[in-house]
Coordinates of C-alpha atoms in Angstrom, one line a residue:
X17 CA 32.6 57.2 -25.3
X18 CA 34.9 60.0 -24.3
X19 CA 34.6 61.5 -20.9
X20 CA 31.0 60.0 -20.4
X21 CA 31.1 58.1 -17.2
X22 CA 28.4 56.1 -14.8
X23 CA 27.6 52.8 -13.5
X24 CA 25.1 51.9 -16.4
X25 CA 27.6 52.6 -19.1
X26 CA 28.4 48.8 -20.1
X27 CA 24.8 48.2 -20.7
X28 CA 24.0 51.0 -22.8
X29 CA 24.0 49.6 -26.7
X30 CA 26.7 50.9 -29.0
X31 CA 24.6 52.4 -31.4
X32 CA 23.3 55.0 -28.9
X33 CA 24.8 58.4 -29.4
X34 CA 26.6 60.1 -26.6
X35 CA 26.8 64.0 -26.6
X36 CA 29.5 65.6 -24.2
X37 CA 28.6 68.8 -22.7
X38 CA 31.7 69.3 -21.0
X39 CA 29.4 70.9 -18.1
X40 CA 27.7 69.4 -15.2
X41 CA 25.9 72.7 -14.1
X42 CA 22.7 73.7 -15.8
X43 CA 23.3 77.4 -15.7
X44 CA 26.7 77.2 -17.6
X45 CA 25.1 74.5 -20.4
X46 CA 22.2 76.9 -21.7
X47 CA 24.1 77.9 -24.6
X48 CA 25.5 74.4 -25.2
X49 CA 22.0 72.7 -25.1
X50 CA 20.7 75.4 -27.3
X51 CA 23.5 74.7 -29.8
X52 CA 22.7 71.1 -29.7
X53 CA 19.2 71.5 -30.2
X54 CA 19.5 73.7 -33.4
X55 CA 22.1 71.3 -35.0
X56 CA 20.5 67.9 -34.1
X57 CA 16.7 67.8 -35.2
X58 CA 15.8 66.0 -32.0
X59 CA 11.8 64.8 -31.7
X60 CA 12.1 64.8 -28.0
X61 CA 14.1 66.1 -25.3
X62 CA 14.2 64.6 -21.6
X63 CA 15.7 66.5 -18.8
X64 CA 16.3 65.4 -15.4
X65 CA 16.3 68.0 -12.3
X66 CA 19.6 69.8 -12.5
X67 CA 19.3 70.5 -16.3
X68 CA 15.7 71.2 -16.1
X69 CA 15.9 75.1 -16.1
X70 CA 18.6 75.3 -18.6
X71 CA 16.7 72.7 -21.2
X72 CA 13.5 75.1 -21.0
X73 CA 16.0 78.0 -21.7
X74 CA 18.1 76.3 -24.4
X75 CA 15.0 75.3 -26.3
X76 CA 13.7 79.0 -26.2
X77 CA 17.1 80.4 -27.5
X78 CA 17.3 77.6 -30.1
X79 CA 13.6 78.4 -31.4
X80 CA 13.5 74.7 -31.7
X81 CA 10.1 72.8 -31.8
X82 CA 11.3 69.9 -30.0
X83 CA 9.1 68.6 -27.3
X84 CA 10.3 69.1 -23.8
X85 CA 9.8 66.7 -21.2
X86 CA 11.2 67.6 -17.2
X87 CA 11.5 65.1 -14.8
X88 CA 10.9 66.3 -11.1
X89 CA 12.1 64.1 -8.0
X90 CA 11.2 66.5 -5.0
X91 CA 8.3 68.6 -3.4
X92 CA 10.1 71.8 -4.4
X93 CA 7.9 73.6 -2.3
X94 CA 9.1 71.7 0.8
X95 CA 12.6 71.1 -0.3
X96 CA 13.9 74.3 -1.8
X97 CA 13.0 76.5 1.0
X98 CA 15.4 74.6 3.2
X99 CA 18.3 74.4 1.1
X100 CA 20.0 77.9 0.4
X101 CA 19.2 81.7 0.1
X102 CA 18.8 81.4 -3.7
X103 CA 16.0 79.1 -3.2
X104 CA 13.5 82.1 -3.7
X105 CA 14.9 83.0 -7.2
X106 CA 14.8 79.2 -8.0
X107 CA 11.2 78.8 -7.2
X108 CA 10.6 81.8 -9.2
X109 CA 12.3 80.2 -12.1
X110 CA 10.6 77.1 -11.9
X111 CA 7.2 78.9 -11.9
X112 CA 8.2 80.7 -14.9
X113 CA 10.0 78.0 -16.9
X114 CA 8.7 74.5 -16.0
X115 CA 4.9 75.5 -17.4
X116 CA 6.8 76.2 -20.8
X117 CA 7.8 72.3 -21.1
X118 CA 5.3 70.2 -22.8
X119 CA 5.3 67.5 -20.1
X120 CA 6.6 67.4 -16.5
X121 CA 6.7 64.1 -14.8
X122 CA 6.7 63.7 -11.0
X123 CA 8.1 60.5 -9.4
X124 CA 4.8 60.5 -7.2
X125 CA 1.3 61.7 -7.5
X126 CA 2.7 63.9 -4.3
X127 CA 5.3 65.7 -6.6
X128 CA 2.9 66.0 -9.4
X129 CA 0.2 67.7 -7.1
X130 CA 3.1 69.9 -5.6
X131 CA 4.0 71.2 -9.2
X132 CA 0.2 72.0 -10.0
X133 CA -0.5 73.3 -6.6
X134 CA 2.6 75.5 -6.0
X135 CA 3.9 76.3 -9.2
X136 CA 1.2 77.1 -11.7
X137 CA 1.8 74.3 -14.2
X138 CA -1.5 73.0 -15.6
X139 CA -2.5 69.5 -14.5
X140 CA -2.8 68.6 -17.9
X141 CA 1.1 68.8 -18.5
X142 CA 1.9 66.8 -15.4
X143 CA 2.1 63.3 -15.0
X144 CA 3.3 60.8 -12.1
X145 CA 5.4 57.9 -13.0
X146 CA 6.7 55.9 -10.2
X147 CA 10.8 54.8 -10.3
X148 CA 10.6 51.2 -11.4
X149 CA 11.3 48.4 -8.8
X150 CA 13.1 44.8 -9.2
X151 CA 10.2 43.3 -7.3
X152 CA 12.0 40.1 -7.8
X153 CA 15.4 41.1 -6.5
X154 CA 13.6 42.8 -3.4
X155 CA 11.9 39.6 -2.5
X156 CA 15.0 37.6 -3.1
X157 CA 17.0 39.7 -0.8
X158 CA 14.2 40.2 1.7
X159 CA 14.3 36.6 2.3
X160 CA 17.9 36.2 2.4
X161 CA 19.0 35.9 6.1
X162 CA 20.2 39.1 8.1
X163 CA 23.7 38.7 9.3
X164 CA 23.9 42.1 11.5
X165 CA 24.7 41.7 15.2
X166 CA 22.6 45.2 15.7
X167 CA 19.6 43.2 14.2
X168 CA 20.2 40.2 16.4
X169 CA 20.4 41.9 19.6
X170 CA 17.0 42.5 21.4
X171 CA 15.4 40.1 19.1
X172 CA 11.5 40.7 19.0
X173 CA 11.8 44.5 20.0
X174 CA 10.0 46.0 16.8
X175 CA 12.7 48.0 14.4
X176 CA 11.6 51.0 12.2
X177 CA 13.8 51.4 9.1
X178 CA 13.5 54.9 7.4
X179 CA 15.0 55.3 4.3
X180 CA 15.9 58.6 2.6
X181 CA 18.6 61.1 2.0
X182 CA 19.4 62.9 5.3
X183 CA 18.0 66.3 4.0
X184 CA 15.4 68.7 5.5
X185 CA 12.9 67.8 3.0
X186 CA 12.7 64.4 4.4
X187 CA 11.3 65.4 7.8
X188 CA 13.9 63.3 9.8
X189 CA 13.3 65.8 13.0
X190 CA 9.8 64.6 12.8
X191 CA 10.5 61.1 12.5
X192 CA 12.8 61.3 15.6
X193 CA 10.6 63.0 17.5
X194 CA 7.6 60.8 17.0
X195 CA 9.9 57.9 17.7
X196 CA 10.8 59.4 20.9
X197 CA 7.2 59.0 21.9
X198 CA 6.7 55.5 20.5
X199 CA 9.7 54.8 22.6
X200 CA 8.2 56.3 25.9
X201 CA 5.4 53.9 25.4
X202 CA 7.1 50.6 24.5
X203 CA 10.4 49.4 23.5
X204 CA 11.5 50.0 19.7
X205 CA 14.4 50.8 17.6
X206 CA 15.2 52.9 15.0
X207 CA 17.5 52.6 11.8
X208 CA 18.0 55.2 9.2
X209 CA 19.2 54.2 5.8
X210 CA 20.2 57.5 4.3

């Protein structure tokens, strides 16, 4: 399997073929992906986030009829403007290229709605498929005793747990400001898992 790495590699069946691009950035992989599409006779190409724009461009360069499905994980209209100076260019590229995909899958209805409303993608080409959750494991771990001194102190005081990456799109400044208001009215604690 060469340079392919990742925590799920041990559970991938041996009959699944790995193709190494040797690149981790989409903008440098366009020609390599196009070459693979021309050689491979694939029925479907599924791309996730960092390679989405490259996959759309590669399909066009390859003149390949492969069905193209893109995965979207964020509200781009909120997350991109907060990232870098190149955000406007990236938003323009999404507006121009994502509609050329056969389907775009958002991880929530909110992400799907954002793609339709702000990026001109036809509602017919957008679906929401939520990330899978192993409910059995969640229930089992939730029932296990919590051995953490921070939670043991001040028992009985409500604790709010916020879960998500520590980045502007997640709205943590709003959460912290709202929590300040809660604490002014009653005892409470905040934990952020990011």
